Coordinates of C-alpha atoms in Angstrom, one line a residue:
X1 CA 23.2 -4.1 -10.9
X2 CA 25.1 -4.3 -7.7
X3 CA 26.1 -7.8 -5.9
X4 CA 24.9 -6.3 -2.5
X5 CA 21.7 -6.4 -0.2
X6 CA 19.0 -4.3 -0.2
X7 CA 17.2 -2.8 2.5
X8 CA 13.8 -2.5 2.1
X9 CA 11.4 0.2 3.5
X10 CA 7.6 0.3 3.7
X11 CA 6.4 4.1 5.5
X12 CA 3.2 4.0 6.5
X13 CA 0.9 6.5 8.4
X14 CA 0.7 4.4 11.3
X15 CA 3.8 2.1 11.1
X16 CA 7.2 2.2 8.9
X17 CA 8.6 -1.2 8.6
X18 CA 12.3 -2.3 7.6
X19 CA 13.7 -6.0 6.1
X20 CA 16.4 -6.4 4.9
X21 CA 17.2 -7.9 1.2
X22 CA 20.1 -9.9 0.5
X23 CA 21.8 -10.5 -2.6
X24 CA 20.4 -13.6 -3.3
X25 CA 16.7 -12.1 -2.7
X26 CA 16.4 -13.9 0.5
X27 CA 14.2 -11.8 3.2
X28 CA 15.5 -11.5 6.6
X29 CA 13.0 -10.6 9.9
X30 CA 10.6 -7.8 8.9
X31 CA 11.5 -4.8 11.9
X32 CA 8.4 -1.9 12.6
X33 CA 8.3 0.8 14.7
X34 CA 5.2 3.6 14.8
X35 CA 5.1 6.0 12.7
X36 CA 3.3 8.8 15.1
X37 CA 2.8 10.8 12.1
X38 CA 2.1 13.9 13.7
X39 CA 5.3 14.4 15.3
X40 CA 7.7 16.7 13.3
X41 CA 9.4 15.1 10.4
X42 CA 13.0 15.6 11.6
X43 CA 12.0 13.0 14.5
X44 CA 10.0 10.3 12.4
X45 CA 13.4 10.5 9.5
X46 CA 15.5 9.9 13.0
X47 CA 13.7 6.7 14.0
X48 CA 13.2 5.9 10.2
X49 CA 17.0 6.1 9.8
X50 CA 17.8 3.8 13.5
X51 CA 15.4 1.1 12.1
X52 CA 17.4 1.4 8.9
X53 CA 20.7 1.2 10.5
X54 CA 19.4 -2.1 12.5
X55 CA 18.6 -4.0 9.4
X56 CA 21.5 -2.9 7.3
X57 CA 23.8 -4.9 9.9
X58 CA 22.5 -8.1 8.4
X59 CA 23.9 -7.8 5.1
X60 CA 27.9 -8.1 4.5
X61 CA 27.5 -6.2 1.3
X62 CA 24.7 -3.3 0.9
X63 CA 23.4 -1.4 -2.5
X64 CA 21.2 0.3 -1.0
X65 CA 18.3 1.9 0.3
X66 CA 14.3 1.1 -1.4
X67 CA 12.2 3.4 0.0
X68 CA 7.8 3.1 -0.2
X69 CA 6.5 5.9 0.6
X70 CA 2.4 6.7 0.2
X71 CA 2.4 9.8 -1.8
X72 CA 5.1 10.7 -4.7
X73 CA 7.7 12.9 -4.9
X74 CA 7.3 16.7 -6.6
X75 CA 9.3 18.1 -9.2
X76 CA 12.4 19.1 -6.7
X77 CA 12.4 15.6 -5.0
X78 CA 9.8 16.7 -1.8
X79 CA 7.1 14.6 -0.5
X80 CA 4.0 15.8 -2.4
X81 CA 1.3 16.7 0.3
X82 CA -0.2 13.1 1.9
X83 CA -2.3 12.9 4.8
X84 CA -0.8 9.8 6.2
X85 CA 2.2 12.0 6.4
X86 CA 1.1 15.4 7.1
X87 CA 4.6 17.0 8.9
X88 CA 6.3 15.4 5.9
X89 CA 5.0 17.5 2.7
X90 CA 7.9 19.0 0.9
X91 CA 10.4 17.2 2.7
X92 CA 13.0 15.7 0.3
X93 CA 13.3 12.4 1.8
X94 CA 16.0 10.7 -0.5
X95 CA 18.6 13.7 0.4
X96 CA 17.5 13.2 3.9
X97 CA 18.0 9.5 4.2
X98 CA 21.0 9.9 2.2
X99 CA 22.7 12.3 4.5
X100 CA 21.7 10.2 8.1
X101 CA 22.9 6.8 6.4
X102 CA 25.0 7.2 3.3
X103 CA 23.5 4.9 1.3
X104 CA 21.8 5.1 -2.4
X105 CA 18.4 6.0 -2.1
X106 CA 15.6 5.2 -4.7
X107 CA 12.2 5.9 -3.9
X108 CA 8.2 4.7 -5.1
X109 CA 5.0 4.8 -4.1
X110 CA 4.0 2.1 -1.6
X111 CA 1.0 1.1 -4.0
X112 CA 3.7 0.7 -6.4
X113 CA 5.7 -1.2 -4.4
X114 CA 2.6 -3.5 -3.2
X115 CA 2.0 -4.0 -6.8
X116 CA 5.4 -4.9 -8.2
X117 CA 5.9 -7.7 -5.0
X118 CA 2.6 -9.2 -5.8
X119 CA 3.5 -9.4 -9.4
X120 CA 7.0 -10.7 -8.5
X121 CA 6.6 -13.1 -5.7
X122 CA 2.8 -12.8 -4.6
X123 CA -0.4 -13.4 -5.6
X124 CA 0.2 -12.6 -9.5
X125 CA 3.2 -14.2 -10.2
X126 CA 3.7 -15.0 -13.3
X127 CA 1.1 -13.1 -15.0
X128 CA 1.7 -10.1 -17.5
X129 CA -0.5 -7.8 -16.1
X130 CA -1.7 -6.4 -12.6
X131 CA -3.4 -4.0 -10.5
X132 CA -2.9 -4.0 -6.9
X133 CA -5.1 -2.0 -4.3
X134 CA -4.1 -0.9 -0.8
X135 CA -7.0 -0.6 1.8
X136 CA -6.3 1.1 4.7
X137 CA -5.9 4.3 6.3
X138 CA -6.5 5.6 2.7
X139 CA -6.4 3.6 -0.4
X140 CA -3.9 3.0 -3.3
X141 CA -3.3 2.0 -6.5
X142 CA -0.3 0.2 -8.2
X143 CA -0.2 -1.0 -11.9
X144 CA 2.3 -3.9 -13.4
X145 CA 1.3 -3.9 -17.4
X146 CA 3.6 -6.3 -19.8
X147 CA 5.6 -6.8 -16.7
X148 CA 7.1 -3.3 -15.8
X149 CA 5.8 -0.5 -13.5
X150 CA 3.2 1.8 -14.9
X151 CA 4.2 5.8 -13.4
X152 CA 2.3 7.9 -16.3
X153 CA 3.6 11.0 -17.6
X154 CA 4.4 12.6 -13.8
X155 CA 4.8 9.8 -11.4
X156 CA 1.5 10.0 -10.2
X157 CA -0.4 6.8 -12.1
X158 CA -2.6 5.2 -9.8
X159 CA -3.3 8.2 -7.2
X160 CA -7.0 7.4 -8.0
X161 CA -7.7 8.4 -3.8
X162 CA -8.5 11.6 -4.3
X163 CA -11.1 11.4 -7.6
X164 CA -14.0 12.9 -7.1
X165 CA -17.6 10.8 -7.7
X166 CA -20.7 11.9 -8.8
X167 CA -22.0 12.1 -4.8
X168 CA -19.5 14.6 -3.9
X169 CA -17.6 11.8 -2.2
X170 CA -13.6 10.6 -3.2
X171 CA -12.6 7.3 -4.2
X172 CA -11.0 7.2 -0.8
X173 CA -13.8 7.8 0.8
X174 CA -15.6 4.3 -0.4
X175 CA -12.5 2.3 -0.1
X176 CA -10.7 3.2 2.6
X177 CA -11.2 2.0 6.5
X178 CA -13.2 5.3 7.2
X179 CA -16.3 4.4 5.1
X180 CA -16.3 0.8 6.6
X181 CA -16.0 2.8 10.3
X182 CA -18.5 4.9 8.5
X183 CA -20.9 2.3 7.8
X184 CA -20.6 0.6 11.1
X185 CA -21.4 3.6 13.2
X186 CA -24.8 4.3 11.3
X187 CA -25.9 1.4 12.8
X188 CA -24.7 1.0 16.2
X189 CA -23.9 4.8 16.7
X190 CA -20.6 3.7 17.7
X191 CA -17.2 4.9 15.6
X192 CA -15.0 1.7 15.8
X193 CA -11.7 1.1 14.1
X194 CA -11.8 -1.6 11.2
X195 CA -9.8 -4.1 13.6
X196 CA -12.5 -4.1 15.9
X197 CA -15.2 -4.4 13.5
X198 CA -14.0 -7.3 12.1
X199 CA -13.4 -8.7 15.2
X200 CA -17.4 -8.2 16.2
X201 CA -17.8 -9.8 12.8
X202 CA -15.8 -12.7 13.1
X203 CA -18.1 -13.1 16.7
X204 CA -21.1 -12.7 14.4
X205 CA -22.3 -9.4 15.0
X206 CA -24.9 -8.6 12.5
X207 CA -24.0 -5.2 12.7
X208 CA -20.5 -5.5 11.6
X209 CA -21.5 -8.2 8.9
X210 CA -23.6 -5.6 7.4
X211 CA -21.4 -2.6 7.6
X212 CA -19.0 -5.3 5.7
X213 CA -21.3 -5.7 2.8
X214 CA -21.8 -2.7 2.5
X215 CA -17.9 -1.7 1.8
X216 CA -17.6 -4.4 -0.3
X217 CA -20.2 -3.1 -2.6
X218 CA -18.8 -0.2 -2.6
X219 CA -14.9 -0.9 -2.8
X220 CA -16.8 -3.3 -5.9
X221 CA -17.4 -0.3 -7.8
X222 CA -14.0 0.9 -7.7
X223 CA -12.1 -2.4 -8.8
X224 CA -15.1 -2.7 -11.6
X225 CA -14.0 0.7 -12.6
X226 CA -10.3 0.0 -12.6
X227 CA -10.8 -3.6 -14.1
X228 CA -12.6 -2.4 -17.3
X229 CA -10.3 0.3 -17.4
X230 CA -6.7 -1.8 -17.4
X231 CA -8.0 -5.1 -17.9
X232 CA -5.6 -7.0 -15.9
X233 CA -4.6 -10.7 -15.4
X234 CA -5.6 -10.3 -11.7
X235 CA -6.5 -7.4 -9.4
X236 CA -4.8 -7.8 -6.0
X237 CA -6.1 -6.7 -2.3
X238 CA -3.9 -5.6 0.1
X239 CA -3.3 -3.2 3.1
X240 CA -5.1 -4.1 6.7
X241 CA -8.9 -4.3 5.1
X242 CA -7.6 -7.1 3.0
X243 CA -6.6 -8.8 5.8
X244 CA -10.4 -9.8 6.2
X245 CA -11.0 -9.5 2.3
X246 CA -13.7 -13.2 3.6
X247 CA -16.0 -11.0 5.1
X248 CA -16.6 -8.3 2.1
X249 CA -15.8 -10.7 -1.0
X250 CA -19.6 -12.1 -1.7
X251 CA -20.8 -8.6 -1.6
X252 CA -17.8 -7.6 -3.7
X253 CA -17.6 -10.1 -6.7
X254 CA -22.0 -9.7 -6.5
X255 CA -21.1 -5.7 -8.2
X256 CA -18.8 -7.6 -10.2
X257 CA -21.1 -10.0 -12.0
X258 CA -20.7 -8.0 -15.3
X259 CA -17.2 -7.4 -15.4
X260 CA -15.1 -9.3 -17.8
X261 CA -12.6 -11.7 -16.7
X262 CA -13.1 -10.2 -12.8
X263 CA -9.8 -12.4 -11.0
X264 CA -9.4 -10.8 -7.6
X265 CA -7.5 -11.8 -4.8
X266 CA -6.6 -11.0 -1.3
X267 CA -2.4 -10.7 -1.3
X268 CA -0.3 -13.3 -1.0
X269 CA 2.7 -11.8 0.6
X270 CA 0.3 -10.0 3.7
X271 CA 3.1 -6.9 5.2
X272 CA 5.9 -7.9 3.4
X273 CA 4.6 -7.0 -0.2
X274 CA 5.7 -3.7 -0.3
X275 CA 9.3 -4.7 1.2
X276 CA 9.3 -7.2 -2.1
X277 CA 8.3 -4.5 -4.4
X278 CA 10.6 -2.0 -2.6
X279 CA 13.4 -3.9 -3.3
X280 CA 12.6 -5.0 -7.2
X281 CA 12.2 -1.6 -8.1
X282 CA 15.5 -0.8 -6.9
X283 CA 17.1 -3.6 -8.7
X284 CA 15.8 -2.5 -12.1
X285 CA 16.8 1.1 -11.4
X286 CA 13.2 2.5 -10.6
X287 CA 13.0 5.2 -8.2

């Protein structure tokens, strides 16, 4: 193990945000900049490596670079296709980020990385085992069992987005932010973004209230699945959705009613999980 900072990377579809980590696992300001994800890769890894370069001035001493990415890396070390991504399939992003900033590079998945900084410092501290679920843009999935990161055989443990249910629908498409837009426009005839709908909701919109219910009983299904499945200590919420985890919980723990042992909770660390989890992962070598 080093005696240096980390800096911390979360790269999202719609924002990448930076921290830096110092050696005594102190956090300093969280930095973001947009993605713009359609733009050509060699111009997202430029800003990627500025905001890098920003943080990494805070630290006297630097291991580093921890790198979340949502997708995992193929065989040869490129980006394995990821819609949050799209201009970045095949790129190999640790060579990349290597070359613009010198630095060691280990990468994870951001689910991963959510999971590991809930289990570290968030919402499941202290426990033995976790699952943590990202709702946004798409969903994720990131398993801590007896206290170390679960991969599986390939790196790819947890990519439960893209499973296809009896309906001919994917996971994804009853967890992410599109089935709650989804929802909402069958009612109003009106294709809002999640923000707004729980802003409508928060105003009392019965509209939005029901299009809420209706994703939690859905996104229920999914964590009953996973829950029997792993059996965790505690099942974790994060990503924007979770944000207003109040407003889909009832109708969420109601398809849960007949799952052992159901703990679930919204995150405790909000945007900076992933940064945590970045950052652990490097320390013990993962990535």
């Amino acid at each position: 193990m080093g005696s240096g900072g980390i800096v911390a990377v979360d790269m999202g579809g719609t924002r990448m945000r930076c921290a830096a980590v110092g050696a005594d696992d102190a956090m300093g300001p969280v930095r973001a900049v947009p993605t713009l994800r359609e733009r050509p890769a060699q111009a997202i890894l430029k800003d990627l490596a500025a905001l890098i370069a920003d943080a990494r001035r805070e630290l006297p001493q630097c291991d580093g670079l921890a790198l979340g990415i949502p997708t995992v890396l193929d065989a040869e070390g490129g980006l394995v296709e990821c819609d949050n991504l799209p201009t970045m399939t095949g790129v190999s992003i640790k060579a990349e980020l290597h070359e613009r900033t010198g630095m060691t590079v280990r990468v994870n998945n951001d689910a991963s990385c959510f999971a590991m900084g809930e289990w570290w410092k968030g919402a499941g501290a202290g426990c033995r085992n976790l699952c943590g679920i990202t709702l946004g843009t798409g969903i994720g999935l990131g398993l801590v069992l007896d206290g170390r990161l679960y991969s599986g055989s390939h790196g790819a443990a947890g990519e439960i987005w893209r499973t296809p249910l009896p309906d001919g629908r994917t996971v994804e498409e009853c967890g992410s932010g599109s089935f709650l837009s989804q929802a909402f426009a069958s009612r109003t005839a009106l294709c809002l973004a999640g923000e707004e709908i729980a802003r409508r909701a928060a105003q009392g919109d019965p509209d939005a209230h029901a299009a809420f219910d209706e994703y939690g009983r859905a996104l229920g299904s999914v964590v009953a699945f996973v829950v029997n499945l792993v059996d965790p200590d505690v099942t974790v919420l994060g990503g924007s959705i979770a944000r207003s985890f109040a407003l889909f919980e009832q109708s969420l723990r109601t398809v849960l009613n007949n799952v052992r042992a159901p703990r679930v909770e919204a995150s405790g660390l909000g945007e900076s999980a992933a940064l945590w989890g970045a950052a652990k992962l490097f320390r013990d070598g993962k990535g």
